[in-house]
């Protein structure tokens, strides 16, 4: 079941925007066909671009008002944040495969830099246009290994953004880099291109562990790169470090971290090693060639790190992130605060309202994973958006709850009410007996500032979230039923999924 | 020394059993041979057409069958019995092919195993019937083959099927030799006075030793070894001989067409659209559409809608006649109406009912509850439908404070329970919680008040929660079984110590050939019910086989053990144990709970207690860290999905105080660790 008009609309969002509206009522009849449609787009070579809309809005009244006038503002965001977004750009290539990484990355001996540049530029333009973003609040080059991209590519992307939309002069532009000597030698060029903040993947200060992790640098190289980075980005250099490595002891971790704290800049990101299926490390642990520390030890390592970093003047502002002198990462804070972001590049994720397509519901979008396919689609359609899911108000609130509580400030009442005008934080989660118990045990705090984890609670967040989410769902459903007849505001109960399929068999 | 099984000599004398058994066997064989030669004259050795060879018998029959064409003497009703995996179903496939009931292809694998669970597990659960037409020496014979289950739990299906037969093919694997169910099934057939044709299967296997197995057959069953037919059902080798022997050796049913209808209901299935489909064996008379028949058991009258034979699919015929086996549909809405063992007769011509069957006796009980109480009604319907096809399951309504309304179901064994559960899931899409299985204990009451309350002195305890206090009880009784184990003698030491650890008492032990042993033990049923079979299999590398049968009750020193979580009693986890085993069982349950219950925000104390005395304790430490390290805009979709699933799971978690228990904990708990 295909709606060619919708397909056109995706290819030429601006010119054919009017056609797009025609497809919606059609699509309404096909709620069952979604799984079918997904298959058919893959199997039919003729299908160039197919969109299947699944409008599951609560009432048809909702439909008539659906963004067609172009000016209707969803109730859950204020005007300022509505037209702002962060921008994430994904560079999918690495020189080698780290043994623990299951990210979307490709080891390619010959990257076509010109083609990638053109693809990234084109998709940036398209998505800026689709989202109609008026201001970019931060930019982040992630990967893969973006420090393997040409500085000129970075520069061109930034130029494009600045040309199409407003970019404040002091905007944070971060880039991830591997601390190899090659990357270090080019840091100045990246700074020249416009990068203002560097996130250095040091991961460990022990060569044995770096080898186990499959990293492409030694500890010494890492320290030299760190020194270089601090010179170029003073106060804006972050260091990534991993704990819970095979064979690591609490004592050696404490020593290592003390050493790092003495050398690092104003920001540390601290990750517990997670074994992901399909990685080389996962296999080695399964085969018992390696063993990772026990849960108890991991908890000790985490608490030790929080203590050591705290003593060194670092404020833990999120589960894994520590900053001193206020050198927080604005870009990541945007994610945790539920702000809009565009995702450009293979496999990048985005959350934004496609105003340019005359829609006013936020969508969760994923770009095509594989670089060659992504490039082909970008060339053909201007973007490689592979999947679009419309997010309901409840979806957005659930994400905000899960992400917001990761921050030490938690979710402020103000932040919550921006997304949830009808339901206060207290109303949303306060009724659950379990949540009450968490509050009593002081794992959670709910006061006049908002809802947040205590020091102990933050380390246990994933155990608190199921009860919070369950209560949010219950309260939300209750509030929707109650508010439905009296107010004009009709919240969305269910999401609607759109698969934007631009894959074409060759 | 050869031993008779418990079914046979309930209290076998320690010596001389072997001789006694042989004598009885010989006597029985003589009886059978007399019977065989007596009924020989009319049917066998037919002259007639030399032209009809085996080639013709392979041709698929296309004409409608007028079953009255088959005189009783041209009918043979037989079963195939064997230990599990010795090739019953494969032989059935070949027989079906040879007689043209199914087209010969490479894909005929266990055609009679219709249930998904049968095909998945490679076992036969439900007996199936197939009518075959076989041409032999110028005559066409109607062979009714009844495929039977091989597993110990399903022996009631076997004995029911045998009641419709005059002979059996006893299949023995040429490699594995005689196994425990071979012995058990042999005696089922033997007691039913059936002609037994030994067949040694799988002679194509590399390590096949058909001659050794033939010697075993001679030693254990007293059947001359040269009577064994050596075949390969897989390749079809000598399968023709099997059919010839069926015709030659198995007597035709003793039935009279001229007498009024007398039909035995030996099985029944339930069809959503057509109601009950009864499998019947006609002993006398005939039945056709439109006949008014009456059940001897319920005295209800039905009009026959359809009769037919199974080949193996339903194949309607004009009428079924004496000696034949087929199906009958007469508008029965409930399977309870088609009582297995019932006799049907014409409304106007009552007859003496045939000897029925003892109802199958459940040996294992477990609570079954819907995962969500809102699914109760659907689950009730599913259980009702399924018990229609499996009347050996007993159903009592039950309820638990934690799991809500449900049932206490009785099964024939643990495999039977698993199969029932799997069928519920596969055929009715129901998902359930099963509590740990228990056996039916008894208590002889001393308190007159309680006796008045229960209405009897001796009560059966199906649910540990209802275990009466020792103060009011004269004595407790536990069910016991006679277990037969066949094993290569390499494992004898391990098996003896396994049996001793299960409170078993050895009754007999005998070599059936140079290095294979048959052992007989008296077991308390609860000691073997959960995992004895698995332990036996694993410590004998799969070589030992096991079968058991009911051996009544014995006095036992039983106590009730309670489980506490953070001081709160968990009713569903209460168990009845033998005093001797209380400490080790308590420890095992506590350890298992520790592994099953996920860590929570606080410490959990697990205690096993008898009365107020704690006999085992384990502690689950509180979680200290549980938070995803990396969570950025990128892909939080996966994390969201996981969290939402956990949020949904919260609704379904059973809470004892503050402790959340995943519901599968209730059945995991009583499974033992590997016996070490």
PDB file of C-alpha atoms in Angstrom, chain A residues 271-272 276 296 299 302 319-321 332 335-336 341 349 351 395 398-399 402-403 406 434 438 458-466 469-470 473, chain B residues 599-602 621-641 643-644 646-648 650-651 655 658 660:
ATOM      1  CA  UNK A 271      31.621   4.768  31.692  1.00  0.00           C
ATOM      2  CA  UNK A 272      31.195   1.336  33.110  1.00  0.00           C
ATOM      3  CA  UNK A 276      27.352  -5.861  24.179  1.00  0.00           C
ATOM      4  CA  UNK A 296      29.772  -5.604  43.977  1.00  0.00           C
ATOM      5  CA  UNK A 299      29.500  -0.662  42.432  1.00  0.00           C
ATOM      6  CA  UNK A 302      31.657   3.663  40.632  1.00  0.00           C
ATOM      7  CA  UNK A 319      25.180   9.690  35.958  1.00  0.00           C
ATOM      8  CA  UNK A 320      28.394   9.461  33.929  1.00  0.00           C
ATOM      9  CA  UNK A 321      29.491  13.084  33.563  1.00  0.00           C
ATOM     10  CA  UNK A 332      24.371  16.384  26.015  1.00  0.00           C
ATOM     11  CA  UNK A 335      19.316  15.456  25.236  1.00  0.00           C
ATOM     12  CA  UNK A 336      18.649  14.950  28.914  1.00  0.00           C
ATOM     13  CA  UNK A 341      17.893  17.589  17.995  1.00  0.00           C
ATOM     14  CA  UNK A 349      19.037   9.680  15.564  1.00  0.00           C
ATOM     15  CA  UNK A 351      13.948  14.127  17.722  1.00  0.00           C
ATOM     16  CA  UNK A 395       6.203   9.184  24.675  1.00  0.00           C
ATOM     17  CA  UNK A 398       8.479   9.044  29.312  1.00  0.00           C
ATOM     18  CA  UNK A 399      11.728   9.971  27.588  1.00  0.00           C
ATOM     19  CA  UNK A 402      14.153   8.483  31.902  1.00  0.00           C
ATOM     20  CA  UNK A 403      16.693  11.026  30.692  1.00  0.00           C
ATOM     21  CA  UNK A 406      20.034  11.145  35.004  1.00  0.00           C
ATOM     22  CA  UNK A 434       6.568   2.404  45.362  1.00  0.00           C
ATOM     23  CA  UNK A 438      11.633   5.609  47.183  1.00  0.00           C
ATOM     24  CA  UNK A 458      21.430   8.065  41.101  1.00  0.00           C
ATOM     25  CA  UNK A 459      23.438   4.844  41.152  1.00  0.00           C
ATOM     26  CA  UNK A 460      20.187   2.860  41.321  1.00  0.00           C
ATOM     27  CA  UNK A 461      18.198   4.860  38.807  1.00  0.00           C
ATOM     28  CA  UNK A 462      17.390   1.961  36.509  1.00  0.00           C
ATOM     29  CA  UNK A 463      15.706   0.181  39.407  1.00  0.00           C
ATOM     30  CA  UNK A 464      13.560   3.203  40.197  1.00  0.00           C
ATOM     31  CA  UNK A 465      12.459   3.932  36.644  1.00  0.00           C
ATOM     32  CA  UNK A 466      10.056   1.020  36.033  1.00  0.00           C
ATOM     33  CA  UNK A 469       7.144   4.883  34.266  1.00  0.00           C
ATOM     34  CA  UNK A 470       4.266   2.664  35.299  1.00  0.00           C
ATOM     35  CA  UNK A 473       1.313   5.845  32.333  1.00  0.00           C
TER      36      UNK A 473
ATOM     37  CA  UNK B 599      18.411  -8.410  43.677  1.00  0.00           C
ATOM     38  CA  UNK B 600      16.307  -5.559  44.964  1.00  0.00           C
ATOM     39  CA  UNK B 601      16.791  -2.217  46.633  1.00  0.00           C
ATOM     40  CA  UNK B 602      16.966  -3.839  50.033  1.00  0.00           C
ATOM     41  CA  UNK B 621      22.099  -8.577  49.087  1.00  0.00           C
ATOM     42  CA  UNK B 622      20.690  -5.224  48.097  1.00  0.00           C
ATOM     43  CA  UNK B 623      21.705  -3.823  44.729  1.00  0.00           C
ATOM     44  CA  UNK B 624      24.292  -1.116  45.024  1.00  0.00           C
ATOM     45  CA  UNK B 625      24.471   0.065  41.445  1.00  0.00           C
ATOM     46  CA  UNK B 626      22.163  -0.287  38.527  1.00  0.00           C
ATOM     47  CA  UNK B 627      22.241   2.494  36.017  1.00  0.00           C
ATOM     48  CA  UNK B 628      23.110   2.507  32.369  1.00  0.00           C
ATOM     49  CA  UNK B 629      26.510   4.091  31.846  1.00  0.00           C
ATOM     50  CA  UNK B 630      26.035   5.798  28.550  1.00  0.00           C
ATOM     51  CA  UNK B 631      22.771   7.391  27.615  1.00  0.00           C
ATOM     52  CA  UNK B 632      22.745  10.101  25.040  1.00  0.00           C
ATOM     53  CA  UNK B 633      20.377  11.275  22.401  1.00  0.00           C
ATOM     54  CA  UNK B 634      21.663   8.610  20.098  1.00  0.00           C
ATOM     55  CA  UNK B 635      19.786   5.457  20.579  1.00  0.00           C
ATOM     56  CA  UNK B 636      17.734   5.536  23.716  1.00  0.00           C
ATOM     57  CA  UNK B 637      15.000   3.592  21.959  1.00  0.00           C
ATOM     58  CA  UNK B 638      16.379   0.259  23.102  1.00  0.00           C
ATOM     59  CA  UNK B 639      16.711   1.422  26.680  1.00  0.00           C
ATOM     60  CA  UNK B 640      13.169   2.823  26.622  1.00  0.00           C
ATOM     61  CA  UNK B 641      11.816  -0.470  25.363  1.00  0.00           C
ATOM     62  CA  UNK B 643      12.348  -0.007  30.816  1.00  0.00           C
ATOM     63  CA  UNK B 644       8.793  -0.073  29.539  1.00  0.00           C
ATOM     64  CA  UNK B 646      10.044  -3.733  33.130  1.00  0.00           C
ATOM     65  CA  UNK B 647       7.304  -1.234  33.974  1.00  0.00           C
ATOM     66  CA  UNK B 648       4.769  -3.589  32.428  1.00  0.00           C
ATOM     67  CA  UNK B 650       5.739  -4.618  37.579  1.00  0.00           C
ATOM     68  CA  UNK B 651       2.042  -5.126  37.128  1.00  0.00           C
ATOM     69  CA  UNK B 655       4.728  -9.196  45.847  1.00  0.00           C
ATOM     70  CA  UNK B 658       8.036  -5.553  49.609  1.00  0.00           C
ATOM     71  CA  UNK B 660       9.014  -8.838  44.168  1.00  0.00           C
TER      72      UNK B 660
END
